Short mmCIF file of C-alpha atoms in Angstrom, two decimals:
data_model
loop_
_atom_site.label_atom_id
_atom_site.label_comp_id
_atom_site.label_asym_id
_atom_site.label_seq_id
_atom_site.Cartn_x
_atom_site.Cartn_y
_atom_site.Cartn_z
CA UNK A 24 7.58 20.42 -20.77
CA UNK A 25 7.61 17.15 -18.80
CA UNK A 26 9.89 14.67 -20.60
CA UNK A 27 9.73 16.60 -23.90
CA UNK A 28 12.01 14.12 -25.66
CA UNK A 29 9.23 11.48 -25.51
CA UNK A 30 6.45 11.80 -28.05
CA UNK A 31 2.85 11.54 -26.82
CA UNK A 32 1.70 9.93 -23.54
CA UNK A 33 0.25 13.22 -22.26
CA UNK A 34 -1.91 11.53 -19.62
CA UNK A 35 1.02 9.49 -18.30
CA UNK A 36 3.15 12.61 -18.05
CA UNK A 37 0.32 14.40 -16.23
CA UNK A 38 0.14 11.57 -13.70
CA UNK A 39 3.89 11.64 -13.12
CA UNK A 40 3.78 15.42 -12.73
CA UNK A 41 1.08 15.15 -10.06
CA UNK A 42 3.14 12.45 -8.37
CA UNK A 43 6.14 14.77 -8.04
CA UNK A 44 3.89 17.36 -6.37
CA UNK A 45 2.06 14.91 -4.11
CA UNK A 46 -0.89 15.35 -1.80
CA UNK A 47 -1.05 16.43 1.83
CA UNK A 48 0.29 14.15 4.52
CA UNK A 49 -1.92 13.83 7.59
CA UNK A 50 -1.04 12.60 11.07
CA UNK A 51 -4.20 12.20 13.14
CA UNK A 52 -4.24 12.64 16.95
CA UNK A 53 -4.92 8.92 17.45
CA UNK A 54 -1.64 8.04 15.73
CA UNK A 55 -3.05 7.20 12.30
CA UNK A 56 -0.80 8.18 9.42
CA UNK A 57 -2.34 9.02 6.03
CA UNK A 58 0.29 9.22 3.34
CA UNK A 59 0.43 12.09 0.90
CA UNK A 60 2.84 10.49 -1.57
CA UNK A 61 1.43 9.17 -4.83
CA UNK A 62 2.50 5.81 -6.26
CA UNK A 63 2.39 5.27 -10.03
CA UNK A 64 2.74 2.05 -12.04
CA UNK A 65 3.39 2.01 -15.78
CA UNK A 66 2.46 -1.24 -17.52
CA UNK A 67 2.93 -1.35 -21.26
CA UNK A 68 4.45 -2.83 -24.36
CA UNK A 69 8.22 -2.66 -24.90
CA UNK A 70 9.75 0.41 -26.55
CA UNK A 71 7.10 2.85 -25.32
CA UNK A 72 9.39 5.17 -23.35
CA UNK A 73 8.60 3.91 -19.85
CA UNK A 74 12.22 3.76 -18.73
CA UNK A 75 12.95 7.21 -20.17
CA UNK A 76 10.04 8.72 -18.25
CA UNK A 77 11.34 7.07 -15.09
CA UNK A 78 14.76 8.54 -15.78
CA UNK A 79 13.27 12.01 -16.25
CA UNK A 80 11.53 11.72 -12.87
CA UNK A 81 14.77 10.52 -11.30
CA UNK A 82 16.78 13.45 -12.70
CA UNK A 83 14.15 16.08 -11.89
CA UNK A 84 13.30 15.09 -8.31
CA UNK A 85 15.55 16.52 -5.59
CA UNK A 86 15.99 13.05 -4.04
CA UNK A 87 15.56 9.96 -6.17
CA UNK A 88 16.96 6.44 -6.09
CA UNK A 89 16.81 4.10 -9.06
CA UNK A 90 16.76 0.32 -8.99
CA UNK A 91 15.56 -2.60 -11.07
CA UNK A 92 13.35 -5.54 -10.31
CA UNK A 93 15.93 -8.16 -11.19
CA UNK A 94 18.81 -6.37 -9.47
CA UNK A 95 17.08 -5.82 -6.13
CA UNK A 96 15.57 -8.00 -3.45
CA UNK A 97 13.10 -7.46 -0.63
CA UNK A 98 15.77 -6.73 1.97
CA UNK A 99 17.61 -4.52 -0.51
CA UNK A 100 14.49 -2.37 -0.87
CA UNK A 101 13.58 -2.26 2.85
CA UNK A 102 16.41 -3.06 5.31
CA UNK A 103 18.98 -5.79 5.90
CA UNK A 104 20.58 -7.29 9.01
CA UNK A 105 24.30 -7.87 8.49
CA UNK A 106 26.70 -9.61 10.88
CA UNK A 107 30.01 -7.86 11.19
CA UNK A 108 33.00 -10.05 10.32
CA UNK A 109 34.98 -11.19 13.33
CA UNK A 110 32.22 -10.52 15.87
CA UNK A 111 28.70 -11.57 16.74
CA UNK A 112 27.20 -8.10 16.52
CA UNK A 113 24.53 -7.32 13.96
CA UNK A 114 24.23 -4.07 12.10
CA UNK A 115 21.20 -2.69 10.35
CA UNK A 116 21.63 -1.28 6.86
CA UNK A 117 18.89 0.75 5.22
CA UNK A 118 17.47 -0.29 1.88
CA UNK A 119 16.56 1.76 -1.15
CA UNK A 120 13.10 2.81 0.09
CA UNK A 121 14.49 3.95 3.44
CA UNK A 122 17.27 5.90 1.73
CA UNK A 123 14.66 7.55 -0.50
CA UNK A 124 12.75 8.99 2.47
CA UNK A 125 10.99 12.23 1.43
CA UNK A 126 11.92 11.45 -2.16
CA UNK A 127 11.11 9.16 -5.08
CA UNK A 128 12.20 5.60 -5.78
CA UNK A 129 12.12 4.41 -9.39
CA UNK A 130 11.82 0.65 -9.95
CA UNK A 131 12.27 -0.49 -13.52
CA UNK A 132 11.35 -3.99 -14.73
CA UNK A 133 8.97 -4.34 -11.81
CA UNK A 134 7.45 -7.52 -13.24
CA UNK A 135 10.85 -9.29 -13.06
CA UNK A 136 10.88 -9.01 -9.27
CA UNK A 137 10.11 -12.16 -7.30
CA UNK A 138 6.82 -12.65 -5.51
CA UNK A 139 8.40 -12.71 -2.03
CA UNK A 140 10.34 -9.54 -2.78
CA UNK A 141 7.18 -7.71 -3.91
CA UNK A 142 5.38 -8.70 -0.72
CA UNK A 143 8.18 -7.14 1.34
CA UNK A 144 7.38 -3.63 0.05
CA UNK A 145 3.64 -3.77 0.85
CA UNK A 146 4.11 -2.21 4.28
CA UNK A 147 6.50 0.43 3.00
CA UNK A 148 4.14 1.50 0.22
CA UNK A 149 1.04 2.03 2.37
CA UNK A 150 2.22 2.57 5.97
CA UNK A 151 5.43 4.29 4.79
CA UNK A 152 7.57 2.58 7.37
CA UNK A 153 9.70 -0.55 7.58
CA UNK A 154 9.46 -2.70 10.71
CA UNK A 155 12.36 -5.01 11.53
CA UNK A 156 12.22 -7.59 14.34
CA UNK A 157 15.36 -9.68 13.99
CA UNK A 158 18.48 -10.51 15.98
CA UNK A 159 17.13 -8.98 19.17
CA UNK A 160 16.27 -5.70 17.46
CA UNK A 161 12.87 -4.14 16.97
CA UNK A 162 13.29 -1.12 14.73
CA UNK A 163 10.88 1.02 12.74
CA UNK A 164 12.40 3.01 9.87
CA UNK A 165 10.69 5.74 7.88
CA UNK A 166 10.13 5.09 4.18
CA UNK A 167 8.03 8.13 3.21
CA UNK A 168 8.69 7.98 -0.50
CA UNK A 169 6.74 7.86 -3.74
CA UNK A 170 7.10 4.70 -5.81
CA UNK A 171 7.35 4.93 -9.59
CA UNK A 172 7.45 1.49 -11.18
CA UNK A 173 7.51 0.30 -14.79
CA UNK A 174 6.60 -3.22 -15.87
CA UNK A 175 5.75 -5.25 -18.94
CA UNK A 176 2.64 -7.41 -19.33
CA UNK A 177 2.77 -11.02 -18.25
CA UNK A 178 3.64 -12.23 -21.78
CA UNK A 179 5.80 -9.27 -22.80
CA UNK A 180 3.11 -7.66 -24.96
CA UNK A 181 -0.58 -7.08 -24.38
CA UNK A 182 -2.66 -10.03 -25.52
CA UNK A 183 -5.95 -8.73 -27.02
CA UNK A 184 -7.69 -12.02 -26.22
CA UNK A 185 -7.10 -11.52 -22.47
CA UNK A 186 -8.57 -8.86 -20.23
CA UNK A 187 -6.58 -6.09 -18.61
CA UNK A 188 -6.24 -7.69 -15.17
CA UNK A 189 -4.82 -10.92 -16.61
CA UNK A 190 -2.43 -9.02 -18.86
CA UNK A 191 -0.97 -7.11 -15.92
CA UNK A 192 -0.53 -10.28 -13.87
CA UNK A 193 -0.09 -8.55 -10.49
CA UNK A 194 -2.23 -9.28 -7.40
CA UNK A 195 -4.94 -6.84 -6.33
CA UNK A 196 -3.25 -6.36 -2.97
CA UNK A 197 -0.32 -4.76 -4.78
CA UNK A 198 -2.29 -2.92 -7.47
CA UNK A 199 -4.50 -1.26 -4.85
CA UNK A 200 -1.41 0.39 -3.35
CA UNK A 201 -0.73 2.21 -6.62
CA UNK A 202 -2.80 5.36 -7.00
CA UNK A 203 -2.44 5.33 -10.79
CA UNK A 204 -1.96 2.25 -12.97
CA UNK A 205 -1.28 3.45 -16.50
CA UNK A 206 -1.59 1.16 -19.50
CA UNK A 207 0.90 2.19 -22.20
CA UNK A 208 0.14 0.54 -25.53
CA UNK A 209 2.18 0.56 -28.72
CA UNK A 210 -0.48 1.78 -31.16
CA UNK A 211 0.40 1.28 -34.83
CA UNK A 212 -1.22 4.07 -36.81
CA UNK A 213 0.34 6.04 -39.61
CA UNK A 214 -0.20 9.40 -37.93
CA UNK A 215 1.44 8.35 -34.65
CA UNK A 216 4.34 6.62 -36.42
CA UNK A 217 5.08 9.69 -38.54
CA UNK A 218 4.92 11.96 -35.50
CA UNK A 219 7.35 9.76 -33.55
CA UNK A 220 9.71 9.44 -36.51
CA UNK A 221 9.78 13.19 -37.12
CA UNK A 222 10.52 13.94 -33.49
CA UNK A 223 13.32 11.36 -33.30
CA UNK A 224 14.86 12.78 -36.47
CA UNK A 225 14.69 16.33 -35.11
CA UNK A 226 16.44 15.25 -31.93
CA UNK A 227 19.12 13.41 -33.92
CA UNK A 228 19.71 16.51 -36.01
CA UNK A 229 19.93 18.67 -32.89
CA UNK A 230 22.55 16.40 -31.36
CA UNK A 231 24.54 16.47 -34.59
CA UNK A 232 24.61 20.28 -34.68
CA UNK A 233 25.42 20.64 -30.98
CA UNK A 234 28.99 19.32 -31.49
CA UNK A 235 28.96 17.26 -28.34
CA UNK A 236 27.60 19.90 -25.99
CA UNK A 237 24.63 19.14 -23.78
CA UNK A 238 22.17 21.99 -23.68
CA UNK A 239 18.49 22.52 -23.13
CA UNK A 240 16.34 19.50 -22.51
CA UNK A 241 19.12 17.19 -23.70
CA UNK A 242 20.86 17.67 -20.37
CA UNK A 243 18.32 15.24 -18.89
CA UNK A 244 20.15 12.38 -20.62
CA UNK A 245 23.37 13.08 -18.70
CA UNK A 246 24.10 11.36 -15.43
CA UNK A 247 22.99 12.74 -12.09
CA UNK A 248 26.55 13.20 -10.87
CA UNK A 249 27.53 15.27 -13.91
CA UNK A 250 24.49 17.52 -13.53
CA UNK A 251 25.12 18.10 -9.82
CA UNK A 252 28.74 18.98 -10.51
CA UNK A 253 27.66 21.50 -13.14
CA UNK A 254 25.19 23.06 -10.71
CA UNK A 255 27.86 23.37 -8.02
CA UNK A 256 30.26 25.03 -10.46
CA UNK A 257 27.81 27.70 -11.57
CA UNK A 258 26.08 28.32 -8.26
CA UNK A 259 25.54 32.04 -8.63
CA UNK A 260 22.65 34.44 -8.01
CA UNK A 261 21.49 34.46 -11.61
CA UNK A 262 17.87 34.46 -12.71
CA UNK A 263 16.57 31.10 -13.89
CA UNK A 264 15.57 30.95 -17.52
CA UNK A 265 11.93 29.99 -17.96
CA UNK A 266 11.93 28.55 -21.49
CA UNK A 267 14.61 26.40 -23.04
CA UNK A 268 16.52 27.64 -26.08
CA UNK A 269 17.42 25.66 -29.14
CA UNK A 270 14.48 23.27 -28.95
CA UNK A 271 14.27 21.25 -32.20
CA UNK A 272 11.25 21.99 -34.38
CA UNK A 273 9.82 20.67 -37.63
CA UNK A 274 9.83 22.30 -41.02
CA UNK A 275 7.35 25.15 -41.12
CA UNK A 276 6.43 24.72 -37.43
CA UNK A 277 6.88 27.13 -34.60
CA UNK A 278 9.30 26.25 -31.84
CA UNK A 279 7.39 24.73 -28.87
CA UNK A 280 7.61 26.47 -25.52
CA UNK A 281 9.46 24.04 -23.30
CA UNK A 282 10.26 24.94 -19.71
CA UNK A 283 13.81 24.53 -18.55
CA UNK A 284 14.54 21.78 -16.08
CA UNK A 285 15.78 24.23 -13.45
CA UNK A 286 12.60 26.29 -13.61
CA UNK A 287 10.44 23.17 -13.53
CA UNK A 288 12.28 21.93 -10.46
CA UNK A 289 11.80 25.26 -8.67
CA UNK A 290 8.12 25.41 -9.60
CA UNK A 291 7.49 21.90 -8.27
CA UNK A 292 9.36 22.71 -5.07
CA UNK A 293 7.14 25.73 -4.52
CA UNK A 294 3.96 23.73 -5.25
CA UNK A 295 4.87 21.13 -2.63
CA UNK A 296 4.79 23.80 0.09
CA UNK A 297 1.07 24.48 -0.37
CA UNK A 298 -1.50 22.63 1.72
CA UNK A 299 -5.04 23.25 0.40
CA UNK A 300 -8.07 21.61 2.00
CA UNK A 301 -11.14 20.07 0.45
CA UNK A 302 -14.08 22.44 0.19
CA UNK A 303 -17.67 21.37 0.85
CA UNK A 304 -18.42 21.12 -2.86
CA UNK A 305 -15.22 19.16 -3.46
CA UNK A 306 -16.10 16.69 -0.71
CA UNK A 307 -19.51 16.05 -2.30
CA UNK A 308 -17.83 15.63 -5.69
CA UNK A 309 -15.32 13.12 -4.28
CA UNK A 310 -18.14 11.06 -2.73
CA UNK A 311 -20.07 11.04 -6.00
CA UNK A 312 -17.08 10.05 -8.13
CA UNK A 313 -16.10 7.29 -5.72
CA UNK A 314 -19.63 5.83 -5.81
CA UNK A 315 -19.48 6.01 -9.60
CA UNK A 316 -16.21 4.05 -9.72
CA UNK A 317 -17.57 1.46 -7.29
CA UNK A 318 -20.66 0.96 -9.44
CA UNK A 319 -18.47 0.62 -12.53
CA UNK A 320 -16.46 -2.13 -10.85
CA UNK A 321 -19.53 -3.96 -9.50
CA UNK A 322 -21.31 -3.79 -12.85
CA UNK A 323 -18.25 -5.17 -14.63
CA UNK A 324 -18.02 -8.00 -12.10
CA UNK A 325 -21.71 -8.83 -12.56
CA UNK A 326 -21.40 -8.83 -16.36
CA UNK A 327 -18.75 -11.56 -16.16
CA UNK A 328 -21.35 -14.01 -14.81
CA UNK A 329 -24.02 -12.94 -17.29
CA UNK A 330 -23.87 -14.90 -20.56
CA UNK A 331 -26.05 -12.31 -22.30
CA UNK A 332 -23.86 -9.35 -21.44
CA UNK A 333 -22.37 -7.55 -24.43
CA UNK A 334 -19.35 -6.03 -22.71
CA UNK A 335 -17.53 -8.57 -20.54
CA UNK A 336 -14.61 -6.34 -19.60
CA UNK A 337 -13.41 -6.84 -16.02
CA UNK A 338 -12.06 -3.72 -14.43
CA UNK A 339 -9.37 -3.13 -11.88
CA UNK A 340 -10.53 -3.36 -8.28
CA UNK A 341 -11.89 -0.20 -6.64
CA UNK A 342 -11.27 -0.11 -2.89
CA UNK A 343 -11.10 2.49 -0.15
CA UNK A 344 -7.52 3.15 -1.20
CA UNK A 345 -8.93 4.36 -4.50
CA UNK A 346 -10.92 6.98 -2.59
CA UNK A 347 -7.77 8.15 -0.84
CA UNK A 348 -5.94 8.21 -4.18
CA UNK A 349 -8.68 10.41 -5.65
CA UNK A 350 -8.26 12.87 -2.77
CA UNK A 351 -4.47 12.91 -3.18
CA UNK A 352 -4.67 13.51 -6.92
CA UNK A 353 -7.23 16.29 -6.51
CA UNK A 354 -5.01 17.94 -3.88
CA UNK A 355 -1.96 17.65 -6.13
CA UNK A 356 -3.91 19.22 -9.02
CA UNK A 357 -4.92 22.12 -6.77
CA UNK A 358 -1.28 22.59 -5.79
CA UNK A 359 -0.31 22.61 -9.45
CA UNK A 360 -2.79 25.45 -10.01
CA UNK A 361 -1.26 27.29 -7.01
CA UNK A 362 -4.43 27.15 -4.93
CA UNK A 363 -3.39 27.78 -1.35
CA UNK A 364 -6.71 27.50 0.50
CA UNK A 365 -9.21 25.07 -1.02
CA UNK A 366 -9.49 22.19 -3.47
CA UNK A 367 -12.24 22.96 -5.99
CA UNK A 368 -14.63 20.48 -7.65
CA UNK A 369 -12.84 20.93 -10.97
CA UNK A 370 -9.70 19.50 -9.38
CA UNK A 371 -11.69 16.42 -8.36
CA UNK A 372 -13.08 16.08 -11.89
CA UNK A 373 -9.61 16.23 -13.44
CA UNK A 374 -8.33 13.62 -11.01
CA UNK A 375 -11.37 11.44 -11.76
CA UNK A 376 -10.78 11.66 -15.52
CA UNK A 377 -7.10 10.84 -15.07
CA UNK A 378 -7.91 7.72 -13.05
CA UNK A 379 -10.45 6.52 -15.63
CA UNK A 380 -8.02 7.07 -18.51
CA UNK A 381 -5.32 5.19 -16.61
CA UNK A 382 -7.70 2.25 -16.09
CA UNK A 383 -8.78 2.28 -19.76
CA UNK A 384 -12.39 3.01 -18.86
CA UNK A 385 -14.85 5.23 -20.68
CA UNK A 386 -14.68 8.86 -19.58
CA UNK A 387 -18.06 10.65 -19.43
CA UNK A 388 -18.26 13.40 -22.01
CA UNK A 389 -19.68 16.05 -19.67
CA UNK A 390 -18.62 15.61 -16.06
CA UNK A 391 -20.69 18.42 -14.57
CA UNK A 392 -20.24 19.48 -10.92
CA UNK A 393 -22.33 17.80 -8.30
CA UNK A 394 -24.46 20.91 -7.76
CA UNK A 395 -25.28 21.21 -11.48
CA UNK A 396 -28.38 19.03 -11.98
CA UNK A 397 -29.79 19.75 -8.51
CA UNK A 398 -31.92 22.59 -9.88
CA UNK A 399 -33.99 20.36 -12.12
CA UNK A 400 -37.44 19.34 -10.95
CA UNK A 401 -39.14 19.99 -14.22
CA UNK A 402 -40.51 17.36 -16.51
CA UNK A 403 -37.95 18.08 -19.23
CA UNK A 404 -35.21 16.40 -17.15
CA UNK A 405 -37.24 13.23 -16.67
CA UNK A 406 -34.26 11.01 -15.96
CA UNK A 407 -34.47 9.01 -19.18
CA UNK A 408 -31.47 10.67 -20.81
CA UNK A 409 -29.05 7.78 -21.42
CA UNK A 410 -26.03 10.05 -21.82
CA UNK A 411 -26.26 11.71 -18.44
CA UNK A 412 -25.47 8.88 -16.09
CA UNK A 413 -21.76 8.24 -15.84
CA UNK A 414 -22.35 5.67 -13.13
CA UNK A 415 -25.14 3.91 -15.03
CA UNK A 416 -23.82 3.88 -18.58
CA UNK A 417 -21.60 0.75 -18.40
CA UNK A 418 -24.08 -1.40 -16.50
CA UNK A 419 -25.05 -3.56 -19.44
CA UNK A 420 -28.18 -5.58 -18.69
CA UNK A 421 -29.17 -3.67 -15.57
CA UNK A 422 -30.95 -1.02 -17.62
CA UNK A 423 -33.72 -3.48 -18.52
CA UNK A 424 -34.79 -3.62 -14.84
CA UNK A 425 -34.47 0.13 -14.42
CA UNK A 426 -36.71 0.77 -17.42
CA UNK A 427 -39.54 -1.13 -15.70
CA UNK A 428 -40.88 2.11 -14.22
CA UNK A 429 -39.69 5.12 -16.27
CA UNK A 430 -43.09 6.78 -16.00
CA UNK A 431 -42.69 7.23 -12.26
CA UNK A 432 -39.39 9.06 -12.81
CA UNK A 433 -40.97 11.36 -15.36
CA UNK A 434 -44.09 11.88 -13.26
CA UNK A 435 -43.29 13.48 -9.96
CA UNK A 436 -39.75 12.78 -8.68
CA UNK A 437 -36.63 14.77 -9.39
CA UNK A 438 -33.70 13.64 -11.48
CA UNK A 439 -31.51 13.29 -8.38
CA UNK A 440 -34.06 10.93 -6.80
CA UNK A 441 -34.28 8.93 -10.00
CA UNK A 442 -30.49 8.50 -10.12
CA UNK A 443 -30.55 7.35 -6.49
CA UNK A 444 -33.08 4.68 -7.43
CA UNK A 445 -30.84 3.64 -10.31
CA UNK A 446 -27.92 3.22 -7.92
CA UNK A 447 -29.99 1.07 -5.54
CA UNK A 448 -31.23 -1.11 -8.39
CA UNK A 449 -27.69 -1.54 -9.66
CA UNK A 450 -26.46 -2.65 -6.25
CA UNK A 451 -29.34 -5.13 -6.01
CA UNK A 452 -28.45 -6.77 -9.31
CA UNK A 453 -24.73 -6.79 -8.42
CA UNK A 454 -25.50 -8.92 -5.35
CA UNK A 455 -27.63 -11.46 -7.24
CA UNK A 456 -26.14 -14.26 -9.36
CA UNK A 457 -29.00 -14.05 -11.89
CA UNK A 458 -30.01 -11.05 -13.94
CA UNK A 459 -33.81 -11.42 -13.64
CA UNK A 460 -35.90 -10.53 -10.61
CA UNK A 461 -39.58 -9.99 -10.05
CA UNK A 462 -40.97 -6.52 -9.51
CA UNK A 463 -42.08 -7.27 -5.95
CA UNK A 464 -38.72 -8.61 -4.86
CA UNK A 465 -37.01 -5.62 -6.48
CA UNK A 466 -39.20 -3.13 -4.62
CA UNK A 467 -38.58 -4.93 -1.32
CA UNK A 468 -34.80 -4.85 -1.79
CA UNK A 469 -34.87 -1.18 -2.77
#
């Protein structure tokens, strides 16, 4: 139901849906502000529907401002000092991010923006305020908005000979401020091409039979002003239709159930009112998943300096902002499920899977809750199962050092203790430039 005119990209649509719901904003007693808005970046090949998904977000959100990277500057996004003609007085004019306070700002062609202009929005994206100290003025403006940006790779298309970080071409200081960085690739397979072609043809046929009228999901392609005028004209106390009528379908297929835009907007508005809190189990799950992502990043960084490593795939940086992003996504998922009181571990697992898919990393097949394997002290779970270790699976050459004492793990320690030893060994090898260490030095470091 989210952007139904675009074929595929289910994970990207799920991320944008969670962005429109958002997390929970926190203002601590010491003055610290923790943002609840979610920032999303779409990086992909041309003609993948990135701009159309941005337009759907812009038309669905109650307050949204659209701009482009080439047509905006740093002061245009934050704030500008303007001297009035005929006098020496300065006036302060708000930029796009200040005007989009409590809303969404959509920035298309984000890679075309200049480096100095991108640096100007760093403060607004994380601190959610714009500080101006010019012309005798010291002003702080609120910019509490979610940022949805779309960009192309550094050379227009993804180069398979380069890694993901070099293809994106954006600094880590900017990428860390985005909670989700989706990679949208133009995959050329016969099944996907036929599915896209059939959907485009069905939409073309629907427009031909509609005789110029906009109805159903096709209303999303009209301008914002036209839609608001239509809403004002028919502002009556009528019940909102849940499912759209006249949705195009294929030959011999059942019509898909697509929610109307009005019902989707009301549902999202109701979800934003909820404020669930992390439960004890969810907090333990967040800590475990964050440690897993840190170990993935450290292992990938260590494999770059190892000539014998099989998988030299550098990953996007994992910082403390990634931990906050995981909490925000889990809270947004709980709001989507209409959970008023607590955020469950399954919400954390879904947010964790979404972040791994966005980063093009391997998702563990069975992401069990943190309390699942704690009941195992028997010899059957002797810790040598290579499938159950989401944090240890992509470590490459580290497993050779961990296999130095598998008998001890199978002898008398639990599986949880064995995984803790694996984590300590992995951190030891991540700090060393070489990949070989003696047993005595390893035991001393552990």
